[in-house]
Coordinates of C-alpha atoms in Angstrom, one line a residue:
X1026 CA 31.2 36.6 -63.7
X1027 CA 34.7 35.1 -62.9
X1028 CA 35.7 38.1 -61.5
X1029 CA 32.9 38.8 -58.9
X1030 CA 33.5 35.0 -58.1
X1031 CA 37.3 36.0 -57.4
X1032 CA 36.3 38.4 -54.9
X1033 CA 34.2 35.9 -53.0
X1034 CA 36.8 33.5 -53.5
X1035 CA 37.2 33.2 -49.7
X1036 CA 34.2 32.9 -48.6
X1037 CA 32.5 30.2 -45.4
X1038 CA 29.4 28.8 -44.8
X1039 CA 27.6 26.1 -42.5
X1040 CA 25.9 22.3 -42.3
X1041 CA 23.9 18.8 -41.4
X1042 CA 23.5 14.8 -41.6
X1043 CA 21.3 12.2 -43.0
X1044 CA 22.5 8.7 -42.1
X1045 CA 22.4 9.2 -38.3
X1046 CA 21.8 7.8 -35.7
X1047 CA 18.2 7.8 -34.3
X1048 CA 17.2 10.0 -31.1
X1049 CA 20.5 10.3 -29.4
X1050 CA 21.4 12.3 -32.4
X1051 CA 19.4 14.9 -31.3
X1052 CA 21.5 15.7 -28.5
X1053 CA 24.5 14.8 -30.1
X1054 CA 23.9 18.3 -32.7
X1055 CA 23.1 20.0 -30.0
X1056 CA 26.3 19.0 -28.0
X1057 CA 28.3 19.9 -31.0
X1058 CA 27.4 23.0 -32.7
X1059 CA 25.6 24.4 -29.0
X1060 CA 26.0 28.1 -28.9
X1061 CA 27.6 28.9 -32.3
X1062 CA 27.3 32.4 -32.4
X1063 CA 27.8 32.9 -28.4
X1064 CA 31.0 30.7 -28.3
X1065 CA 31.8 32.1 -32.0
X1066 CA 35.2 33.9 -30.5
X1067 CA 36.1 30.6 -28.6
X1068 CA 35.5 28.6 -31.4
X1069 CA 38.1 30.9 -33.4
X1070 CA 40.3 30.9 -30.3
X1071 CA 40.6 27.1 -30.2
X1072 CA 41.1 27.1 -34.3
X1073 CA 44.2 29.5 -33.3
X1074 CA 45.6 27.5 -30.4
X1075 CA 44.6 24.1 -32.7
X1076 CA 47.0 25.9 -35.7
X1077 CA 50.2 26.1 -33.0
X1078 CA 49.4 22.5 -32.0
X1079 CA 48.0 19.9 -34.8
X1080 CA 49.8 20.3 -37.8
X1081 CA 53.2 19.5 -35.3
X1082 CA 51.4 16.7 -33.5
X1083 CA 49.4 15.1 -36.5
X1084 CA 51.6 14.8 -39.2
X1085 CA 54.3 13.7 -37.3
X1086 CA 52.4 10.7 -36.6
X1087 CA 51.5 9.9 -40.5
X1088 CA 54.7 8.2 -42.1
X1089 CA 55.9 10.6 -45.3
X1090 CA 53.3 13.4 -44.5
X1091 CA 55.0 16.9 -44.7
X1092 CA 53.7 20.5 -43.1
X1093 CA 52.6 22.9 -46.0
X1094 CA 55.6 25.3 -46.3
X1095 CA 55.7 28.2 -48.4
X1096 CA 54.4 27.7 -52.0
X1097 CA 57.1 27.9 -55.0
X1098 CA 56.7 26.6 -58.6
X1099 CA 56.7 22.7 -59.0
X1100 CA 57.0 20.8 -61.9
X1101 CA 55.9 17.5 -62.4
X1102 CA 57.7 14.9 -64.9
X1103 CA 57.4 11.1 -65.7
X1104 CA 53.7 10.4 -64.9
X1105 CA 50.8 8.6 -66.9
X1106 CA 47.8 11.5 -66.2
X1107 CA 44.7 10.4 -65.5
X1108 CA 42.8 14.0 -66.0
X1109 CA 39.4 13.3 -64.7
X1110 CA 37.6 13.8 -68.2
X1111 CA 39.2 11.0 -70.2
X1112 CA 38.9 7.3 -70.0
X1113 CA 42.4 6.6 -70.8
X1114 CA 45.9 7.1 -69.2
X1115 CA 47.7 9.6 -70.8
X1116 CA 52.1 9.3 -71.2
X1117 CA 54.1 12.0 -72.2
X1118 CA 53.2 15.1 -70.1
X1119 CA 54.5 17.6 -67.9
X1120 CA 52.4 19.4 -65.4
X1121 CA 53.9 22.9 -63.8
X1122 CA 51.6 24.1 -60.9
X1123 CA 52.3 28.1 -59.9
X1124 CA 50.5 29.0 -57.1
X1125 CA 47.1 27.0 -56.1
X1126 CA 46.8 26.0 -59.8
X1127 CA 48.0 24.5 -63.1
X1128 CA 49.9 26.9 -65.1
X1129 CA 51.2 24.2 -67.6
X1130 CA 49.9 20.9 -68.7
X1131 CA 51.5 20.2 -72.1
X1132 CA 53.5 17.1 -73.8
X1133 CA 57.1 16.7 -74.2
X1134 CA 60.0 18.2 -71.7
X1135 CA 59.4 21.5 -69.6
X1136 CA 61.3 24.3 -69.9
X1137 CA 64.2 25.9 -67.5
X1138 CA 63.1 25.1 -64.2
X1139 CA 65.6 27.6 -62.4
X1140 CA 64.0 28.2 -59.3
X1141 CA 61.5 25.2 -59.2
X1142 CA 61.3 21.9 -57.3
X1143 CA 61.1 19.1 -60.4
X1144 CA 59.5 16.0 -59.0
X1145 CA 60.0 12.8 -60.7
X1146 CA 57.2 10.6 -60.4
X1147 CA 59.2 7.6 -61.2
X1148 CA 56.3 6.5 -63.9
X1149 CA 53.5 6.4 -61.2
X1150 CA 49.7 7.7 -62.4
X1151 CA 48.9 10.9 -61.5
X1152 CA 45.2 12.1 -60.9
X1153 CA 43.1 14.9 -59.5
X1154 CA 42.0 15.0 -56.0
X1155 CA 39.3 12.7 -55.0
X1156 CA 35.3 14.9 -54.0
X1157 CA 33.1 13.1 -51.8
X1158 CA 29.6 14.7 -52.7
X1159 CA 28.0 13.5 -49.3
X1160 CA 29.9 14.2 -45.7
X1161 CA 29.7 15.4 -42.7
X1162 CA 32.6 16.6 -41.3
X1163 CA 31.9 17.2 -37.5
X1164 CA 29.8 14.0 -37.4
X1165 CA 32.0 11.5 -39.6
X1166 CA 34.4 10.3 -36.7
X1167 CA 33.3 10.7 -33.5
X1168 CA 30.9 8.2 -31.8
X1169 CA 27.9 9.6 -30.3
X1170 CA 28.4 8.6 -26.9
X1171 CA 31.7 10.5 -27.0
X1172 CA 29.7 13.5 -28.6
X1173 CA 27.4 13.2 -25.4
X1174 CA 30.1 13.2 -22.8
X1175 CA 32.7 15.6 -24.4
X1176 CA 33.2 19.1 -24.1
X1177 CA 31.6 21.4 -26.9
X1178 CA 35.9 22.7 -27.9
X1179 CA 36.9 18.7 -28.2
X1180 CA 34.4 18.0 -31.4
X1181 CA 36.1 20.6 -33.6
X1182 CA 39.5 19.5 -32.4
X1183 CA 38.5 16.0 -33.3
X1184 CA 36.7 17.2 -36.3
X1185 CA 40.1 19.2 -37.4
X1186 CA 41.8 15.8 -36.7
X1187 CA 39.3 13.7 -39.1
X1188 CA 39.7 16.3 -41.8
X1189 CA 43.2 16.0 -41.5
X1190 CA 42.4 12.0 -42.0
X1191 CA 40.5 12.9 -44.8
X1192 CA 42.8 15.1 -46.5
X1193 CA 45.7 12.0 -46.6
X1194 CA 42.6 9.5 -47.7
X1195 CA 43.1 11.8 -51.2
X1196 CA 39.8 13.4 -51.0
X1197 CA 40.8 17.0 -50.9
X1198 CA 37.5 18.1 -51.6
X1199 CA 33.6 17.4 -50.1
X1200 CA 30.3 18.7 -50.2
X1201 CA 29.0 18.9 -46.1
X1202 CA 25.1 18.5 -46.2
X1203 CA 25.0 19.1 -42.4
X1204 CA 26.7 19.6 -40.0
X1205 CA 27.9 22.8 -38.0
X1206 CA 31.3 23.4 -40.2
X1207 CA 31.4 26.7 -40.2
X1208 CA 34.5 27.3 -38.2
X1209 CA 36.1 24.1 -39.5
X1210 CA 35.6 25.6 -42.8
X1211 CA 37.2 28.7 -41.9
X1212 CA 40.4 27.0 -39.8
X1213 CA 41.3 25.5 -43.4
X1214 CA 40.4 28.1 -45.7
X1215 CA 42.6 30.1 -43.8
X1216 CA 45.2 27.9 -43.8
X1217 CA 45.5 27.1 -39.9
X1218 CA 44.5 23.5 -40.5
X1219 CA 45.0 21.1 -43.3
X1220 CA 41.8 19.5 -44.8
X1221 CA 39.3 19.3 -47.5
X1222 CA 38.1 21.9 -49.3
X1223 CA 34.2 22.4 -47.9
X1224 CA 30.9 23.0 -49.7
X1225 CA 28.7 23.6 -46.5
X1226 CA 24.7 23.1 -47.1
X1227 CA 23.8 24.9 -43.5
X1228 CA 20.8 23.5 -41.7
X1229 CA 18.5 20.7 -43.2
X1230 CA 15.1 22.1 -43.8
X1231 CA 12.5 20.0 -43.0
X1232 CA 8.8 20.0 -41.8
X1233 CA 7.0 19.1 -38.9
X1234 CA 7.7 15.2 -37.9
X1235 CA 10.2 15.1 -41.5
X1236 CA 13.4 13.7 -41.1
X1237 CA 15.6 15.8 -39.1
X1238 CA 12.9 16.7 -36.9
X1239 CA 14.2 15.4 -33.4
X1240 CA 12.5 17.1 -31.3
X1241 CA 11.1 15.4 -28.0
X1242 CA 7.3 14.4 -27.7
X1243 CA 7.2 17.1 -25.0
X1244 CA 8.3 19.8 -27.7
X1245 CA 5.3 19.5 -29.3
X1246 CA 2.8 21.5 -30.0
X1247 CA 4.8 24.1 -31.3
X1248 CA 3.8 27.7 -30.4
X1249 CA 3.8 30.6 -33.2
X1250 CA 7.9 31.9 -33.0
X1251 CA 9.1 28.8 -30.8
X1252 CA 12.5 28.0 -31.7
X1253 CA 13.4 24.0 -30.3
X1254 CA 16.8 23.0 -28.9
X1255 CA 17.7 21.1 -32.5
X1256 CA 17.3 24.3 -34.2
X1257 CA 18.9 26.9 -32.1
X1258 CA 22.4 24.2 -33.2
X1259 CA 21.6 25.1 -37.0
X1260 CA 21.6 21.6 -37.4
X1261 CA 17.9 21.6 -38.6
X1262 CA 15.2 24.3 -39.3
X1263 CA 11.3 23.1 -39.2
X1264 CA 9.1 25.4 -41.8
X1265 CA 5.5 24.2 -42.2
X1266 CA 4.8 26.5 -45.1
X1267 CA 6.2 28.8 -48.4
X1268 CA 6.9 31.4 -46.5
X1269 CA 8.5 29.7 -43.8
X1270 CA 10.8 27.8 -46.0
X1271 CA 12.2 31.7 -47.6
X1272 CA 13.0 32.6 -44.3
X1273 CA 15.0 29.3 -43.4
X1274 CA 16.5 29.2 -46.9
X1275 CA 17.8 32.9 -46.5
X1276 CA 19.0 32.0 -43.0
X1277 CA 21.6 29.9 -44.4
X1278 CA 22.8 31.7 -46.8
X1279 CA 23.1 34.8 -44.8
X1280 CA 25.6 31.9 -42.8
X1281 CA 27.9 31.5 -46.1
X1282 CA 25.9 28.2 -47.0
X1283 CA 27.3 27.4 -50.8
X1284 CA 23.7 25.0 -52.0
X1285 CA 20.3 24.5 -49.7
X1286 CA 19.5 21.0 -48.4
X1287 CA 15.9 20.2 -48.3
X1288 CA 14.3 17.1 -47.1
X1289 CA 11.4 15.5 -49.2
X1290 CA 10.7 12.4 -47.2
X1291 CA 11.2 10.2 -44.2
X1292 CA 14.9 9.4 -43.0
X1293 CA 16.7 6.2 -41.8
X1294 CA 17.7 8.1 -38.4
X1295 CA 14.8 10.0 -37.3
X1296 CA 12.8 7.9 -35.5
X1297 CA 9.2 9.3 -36.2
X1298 CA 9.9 9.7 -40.5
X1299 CA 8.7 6.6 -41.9
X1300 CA 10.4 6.4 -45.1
X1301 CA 7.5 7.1 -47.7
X1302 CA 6.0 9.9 -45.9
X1303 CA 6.4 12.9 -48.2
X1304 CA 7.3 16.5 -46.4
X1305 CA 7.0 19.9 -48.2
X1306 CA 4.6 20.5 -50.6
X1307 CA 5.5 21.3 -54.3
X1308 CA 4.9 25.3 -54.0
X1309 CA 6.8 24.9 -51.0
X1310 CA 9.7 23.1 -52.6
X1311 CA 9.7 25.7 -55.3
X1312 CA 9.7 28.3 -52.6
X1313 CA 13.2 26.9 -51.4
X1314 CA 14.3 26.7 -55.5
X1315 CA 13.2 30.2 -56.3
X1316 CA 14.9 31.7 -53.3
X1317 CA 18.1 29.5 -54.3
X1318 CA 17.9 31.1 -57.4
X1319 CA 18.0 34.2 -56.1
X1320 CA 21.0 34.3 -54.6
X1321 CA 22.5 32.3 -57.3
X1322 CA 22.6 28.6 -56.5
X1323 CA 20.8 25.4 -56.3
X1324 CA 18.4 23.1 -53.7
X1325 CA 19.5 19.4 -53.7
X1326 CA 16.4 17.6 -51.8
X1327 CA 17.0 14.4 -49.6
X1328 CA 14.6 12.1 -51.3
X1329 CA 14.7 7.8 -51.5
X1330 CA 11.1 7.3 -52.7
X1331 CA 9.5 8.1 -56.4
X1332 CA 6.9 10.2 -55.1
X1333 CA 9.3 12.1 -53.7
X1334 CA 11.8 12.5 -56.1
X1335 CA 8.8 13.8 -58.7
X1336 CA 7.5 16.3 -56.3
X1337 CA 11.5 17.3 -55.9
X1338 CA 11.6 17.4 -59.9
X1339 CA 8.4 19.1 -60.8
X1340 CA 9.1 22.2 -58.4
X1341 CA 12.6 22.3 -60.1
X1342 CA 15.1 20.7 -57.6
X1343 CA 18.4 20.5 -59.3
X1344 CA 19.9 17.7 -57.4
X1345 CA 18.0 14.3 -55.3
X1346 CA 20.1 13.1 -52.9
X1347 CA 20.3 9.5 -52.2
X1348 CA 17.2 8.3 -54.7
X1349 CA 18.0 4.4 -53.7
X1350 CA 13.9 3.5 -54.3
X1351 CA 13.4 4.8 -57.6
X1352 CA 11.7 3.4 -60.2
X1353 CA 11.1 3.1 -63.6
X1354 CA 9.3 6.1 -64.0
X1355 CA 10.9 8.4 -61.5
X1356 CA 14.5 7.5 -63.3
X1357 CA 12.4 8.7 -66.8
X1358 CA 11.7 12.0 -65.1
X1359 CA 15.0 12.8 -63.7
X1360 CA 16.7 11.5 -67.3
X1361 CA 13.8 14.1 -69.2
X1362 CA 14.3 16.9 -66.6
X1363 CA 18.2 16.7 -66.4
X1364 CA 18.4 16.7 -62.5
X1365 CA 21.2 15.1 -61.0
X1366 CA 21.6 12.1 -59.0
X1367 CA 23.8 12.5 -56.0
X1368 CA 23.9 8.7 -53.9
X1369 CA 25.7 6.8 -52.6
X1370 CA 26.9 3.0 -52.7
X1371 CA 25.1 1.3 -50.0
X1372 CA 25.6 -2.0 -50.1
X1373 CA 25.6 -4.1 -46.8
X1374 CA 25.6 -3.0 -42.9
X1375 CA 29.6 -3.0 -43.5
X1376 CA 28.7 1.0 -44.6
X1377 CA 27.3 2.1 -41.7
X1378 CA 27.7 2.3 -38.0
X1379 CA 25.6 0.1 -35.8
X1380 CA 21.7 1.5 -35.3
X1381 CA 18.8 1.1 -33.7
X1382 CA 16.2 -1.6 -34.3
X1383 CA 13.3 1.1 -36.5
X1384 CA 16.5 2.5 -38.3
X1385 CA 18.1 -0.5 -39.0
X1386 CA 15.2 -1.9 -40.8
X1387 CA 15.5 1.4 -43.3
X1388 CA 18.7 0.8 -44.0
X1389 CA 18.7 -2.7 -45.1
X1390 CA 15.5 -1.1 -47.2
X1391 CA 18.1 1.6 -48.9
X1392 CA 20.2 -0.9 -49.1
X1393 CA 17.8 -3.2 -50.9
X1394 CA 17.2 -0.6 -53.4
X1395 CA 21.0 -0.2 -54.2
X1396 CA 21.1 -1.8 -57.2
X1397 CA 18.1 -1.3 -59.2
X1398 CA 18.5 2.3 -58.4
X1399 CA 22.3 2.1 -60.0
X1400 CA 21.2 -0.2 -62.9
X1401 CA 18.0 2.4 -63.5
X1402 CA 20.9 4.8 -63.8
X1403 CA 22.5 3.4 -65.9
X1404 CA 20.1 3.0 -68.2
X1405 CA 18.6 6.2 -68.5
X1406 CA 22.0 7.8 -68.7
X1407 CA 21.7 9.8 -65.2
X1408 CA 24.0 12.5 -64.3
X1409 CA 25.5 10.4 -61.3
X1410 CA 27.7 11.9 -58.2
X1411 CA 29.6 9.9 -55.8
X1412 CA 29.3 10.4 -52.2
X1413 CA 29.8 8.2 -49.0
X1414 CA 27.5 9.7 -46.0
X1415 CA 29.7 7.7 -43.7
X1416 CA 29.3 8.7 -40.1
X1417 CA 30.1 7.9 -36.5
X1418 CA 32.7 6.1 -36.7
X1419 CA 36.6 6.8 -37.5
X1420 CA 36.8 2.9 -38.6
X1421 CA 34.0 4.3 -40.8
X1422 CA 35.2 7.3 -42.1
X1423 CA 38.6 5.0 -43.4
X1424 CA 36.0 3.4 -46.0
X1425 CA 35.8 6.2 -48.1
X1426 CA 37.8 4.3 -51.2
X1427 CA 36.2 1.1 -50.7
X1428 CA 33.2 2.6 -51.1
X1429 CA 34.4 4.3 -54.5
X1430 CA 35.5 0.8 -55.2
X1431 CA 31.9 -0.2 -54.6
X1432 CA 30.8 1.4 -58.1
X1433 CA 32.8 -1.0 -59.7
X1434 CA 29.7 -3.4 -59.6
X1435 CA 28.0 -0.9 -62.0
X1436 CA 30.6 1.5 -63.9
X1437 CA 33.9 0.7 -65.1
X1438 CA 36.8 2.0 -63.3
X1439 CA 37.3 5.2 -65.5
X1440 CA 34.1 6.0 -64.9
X1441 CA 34.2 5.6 -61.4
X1442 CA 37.3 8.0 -61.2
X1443 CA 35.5 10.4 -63.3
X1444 CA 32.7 10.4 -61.6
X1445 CA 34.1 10.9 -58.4
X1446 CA 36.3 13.8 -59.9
X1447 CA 35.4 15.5 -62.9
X1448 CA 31.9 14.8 -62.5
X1449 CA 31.4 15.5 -59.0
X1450 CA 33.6 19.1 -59.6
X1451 CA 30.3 20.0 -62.5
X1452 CA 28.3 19.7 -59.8
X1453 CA 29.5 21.7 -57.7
X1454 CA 30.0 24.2 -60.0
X1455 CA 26.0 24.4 -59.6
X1456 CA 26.9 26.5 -57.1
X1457 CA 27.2 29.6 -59.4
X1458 CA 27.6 32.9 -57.3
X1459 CA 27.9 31.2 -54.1
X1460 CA 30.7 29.0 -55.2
X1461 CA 33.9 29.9 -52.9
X1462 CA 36.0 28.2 -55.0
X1463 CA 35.6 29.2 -58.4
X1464 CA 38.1 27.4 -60.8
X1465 CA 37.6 24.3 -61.8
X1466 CA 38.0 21.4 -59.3
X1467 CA 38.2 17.3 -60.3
X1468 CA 40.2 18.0 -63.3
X1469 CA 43.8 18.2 -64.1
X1470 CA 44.5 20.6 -66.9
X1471 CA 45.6 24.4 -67.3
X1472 CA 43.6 26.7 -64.7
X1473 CA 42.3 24.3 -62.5
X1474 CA 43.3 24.0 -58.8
X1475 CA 46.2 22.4 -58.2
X1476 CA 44.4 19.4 -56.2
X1477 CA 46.6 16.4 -57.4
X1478 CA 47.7 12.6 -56.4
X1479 CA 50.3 10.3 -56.9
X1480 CA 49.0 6.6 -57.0
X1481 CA 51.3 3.1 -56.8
X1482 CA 49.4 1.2 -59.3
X1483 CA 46.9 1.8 -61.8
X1484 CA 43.7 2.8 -60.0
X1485 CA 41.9 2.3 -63.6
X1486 CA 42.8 -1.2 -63.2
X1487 CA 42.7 -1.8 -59.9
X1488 CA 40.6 0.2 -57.7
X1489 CA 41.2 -1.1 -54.3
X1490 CA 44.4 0.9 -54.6
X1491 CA 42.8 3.7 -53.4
X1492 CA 40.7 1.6 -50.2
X1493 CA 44.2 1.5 -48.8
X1494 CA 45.7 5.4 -49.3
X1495 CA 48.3 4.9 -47.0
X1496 CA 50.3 2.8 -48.8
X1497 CA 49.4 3.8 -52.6
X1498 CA 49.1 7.3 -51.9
X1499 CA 52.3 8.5 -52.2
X1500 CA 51.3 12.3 -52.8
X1501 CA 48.9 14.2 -52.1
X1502 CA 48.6 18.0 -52.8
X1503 CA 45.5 20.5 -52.4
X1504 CA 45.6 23.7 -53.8
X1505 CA 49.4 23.7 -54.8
X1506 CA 50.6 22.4 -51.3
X1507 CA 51.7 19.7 -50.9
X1508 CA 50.4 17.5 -47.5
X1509 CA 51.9 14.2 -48.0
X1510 CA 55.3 13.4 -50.3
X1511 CA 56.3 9.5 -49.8
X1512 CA 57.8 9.6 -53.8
X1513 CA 61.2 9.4 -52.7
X1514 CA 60.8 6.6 -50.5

């Protein structure tokens, strides 16, 4: 199986968002992702011209961030490891990384290092690359009245910028659940801009009136093959039954989508989903599971409410996304069933951008929810990922640690950092023959991608280290390149 995976180890897919903004977002998805496979050669045109220009332009405004240049043998000496599986710092090590990966992670002094850069880390903690399971990468820093006005090429050089900013925040690694990032995904697998690594979901599938379904009154009734505005961007697809949902599902992945997003229930932004409506059906969610499994992958299901998360569970959903109104009984199921909880630390209108009055009052509902929903966790042992789903904002978007630091309320700090590396990296392994990436990511040890940072301070003391990255990150590298090297300073 590893070597098919090798051979698809380049491969691109799509996306979508879930904490937007209410009806403007409609016409903000349609401004950005507008013509996809029309402007498809412009898009890679302006990824070309983008290549000649950013990586100049942009790091020369970040103090200490350095171009990729050509890749030769490192080895790293005098750091305490944090690997993302253990709880502890470790003391001791040396870490060699050949290519994109770890060739050597072992105690006691390396080798001859004739032709290698040695980097002293000067006692500073190493640790792996930081995954946000929940972004949106053409949506994250842009406000929507500057999506309205701008001009369809300016998005994904703004979006090429943000992942940039997100690159040198330490995260070197997220899972888009919407969102057109198809060429975004392409510009940095290819190496003609610096970013995140990108697990792209494709369009959200929802139903008739669900969340994501912005369509104007005068949109409806839809006709028999009518295809609205919000869906010819791939930012959403409507399916009203089993057969429908195949078709949308298969759509995607035709796109290069790496997991399925479905949504269960109503949504904060869309203005008509009141948050305990239910959507799909349970042989329809299984529809979108079984054709998942088909081409060998997984269906995460946006879902806040019990009765949603059991409908998501019973037809075999391998990941609920969000989940902040569970209860008792719907945290029993997912424990008994093994699903995993993928959320996200809500915790006060400080995590999201400014809404309107009917969305508003969902958030603070979410938010309300935050902390049985962590505590329920907790007590049933969930298998918990760590995502933001911070968007519209580039003030925003610069939360990303704090909002790791959030968990502290309800995990220890080694948990926290395992969570949102080692544990977030298992599941996206769930991506099985669709995974592009298909060595191990949130871990340090021999194999694994060579996604690494360099902290000042003790993040398993301190986590707030890691809200302010441009001061205590003082390296960061992503698949054996390094994008930002302060050490010597």
């Amino acid at each position: 199986m590893d070597s098919r995976r090798s051979r698809r180890a380049s491969a691109i897919g799509p996306a979508y968002a879930c904490q937007c903004k209410q009806a403007l977002t409609q016409y903000a998805n349609r401004r950005i992702s507008a013509d996809l496979a029309r402007r498809g050669f412009l898009i890679g045109m302006g990824a070309s011209m983008l290549s000649a220009v950013l990586p100049e332009l942009s790091f020369a405004q970040q103090p200490g961030a350095a171009a990729p240049a050509p890749m030769q043998p490192v080895t790293f000496t005098n750091f305490r490891l944090f690997d993302g599986k253990s709880g502890a710092l470790q003391d001791g090590m040396y870490l060699v990384v050949d290519g994109n990966r770890i060739s050597q992670l072992r105690r006691g002094a390396p080798g001859a290092t004739v032709g290698q850069r040695v980097i002293d880390c000067g006692g500073k903690v190493m640790m792996p690359g930081l995954i946000d399971m929940h972004w949106h990468a053409l949506l994250a820093a842009l406000p929507i009245a500057t999506i309205m006005q701008s001009d369809f090429s300016f998005v994904y050089l703004a979006a090429g910028a943000e992942a940039q900013r997100t690159l040198l925040r330490g995260f070197t690694t997220i899972r888009d659940v919407g969102g057109p990032a198809f060429a975004l995904k392409q510009a940095i697998d290819s190496g003609m801009l610096s970013g995140p690594r990108i697990y792209p979901s494709g369009a959200m599938i929802t139903t008739t009136g669900g969340h994501g379904d912005f369509r104007l009154l005068t949109d409806v009734p839809r006709t028999s093959g009518q295809i609205s505005a919000v869906e010819r961007t791939g930012a959403a697809a409507i399916a009203d039954s089993a057969d429908e949902v195949r078709l949308r599902v298969r759509e995607q992945f035709m796109q290069g989508a790496t997991q399925i997003k479905i949504v269960g229930c109503g949504g904060v932004s869309t203005p008509r989903s009141p948050l305990d409506m239910l959507t799909f059906t349970e042989p329809q969610l299984k529809a979108a599971v079984e054709t998942a499994s088909d081409w060998g992958t997984y269906v995460l299901v946006h879902a806040y409410t019990p009765e949603s998360v059991k409908r998501a569970v019973a037809a075999g959903a391998q990941c609920i996304e969000h989940g902040h109104l569970i209860d008792e009984r719907s945290a029993e199921i997912i424990a008994k069933n093994g699903t995993w909880l993928s959320t996200q630390p809500f915790t006060s209108e400080e995590d999201v951008a400014p809404m309107a009055p009917s969305s508003r009052e969902k958030f603070l509902e979410v938010t309300a929810g935050t902390d049985t929903m962590y505590k329920l966790a907790r007590k049933h042992g969930l298998k918990v990922a760590f995502g933001t789903d911070l968007l519209f904002s580039q003030a925003l978007t610069q939360r990303q640690g704090t909002m790791l630091g959030h968990m502290t309320r309800w995990y220890p700090p080694a948990e926290v950092l395992k969570m949102a590396t080692g544990i977030n990296g298992q599941l996206l392994a769930l991506a099985g023959e669709r995974n592009p990436y298909p060595h191990k990511l949130g871990v340090l040890e021999e194999g694994a991608y060579a996604d690494l940072l360099i902290v000042a301070g003790d993040p398993l003391e301190d986590m707030t280290l890691l809200a302010s990255p441009d001061q205590n990150l003082l390296m960061v590298m992503k698949d054996g390149r390094i994008f930002k090297d302060t050490i010597k300073a």
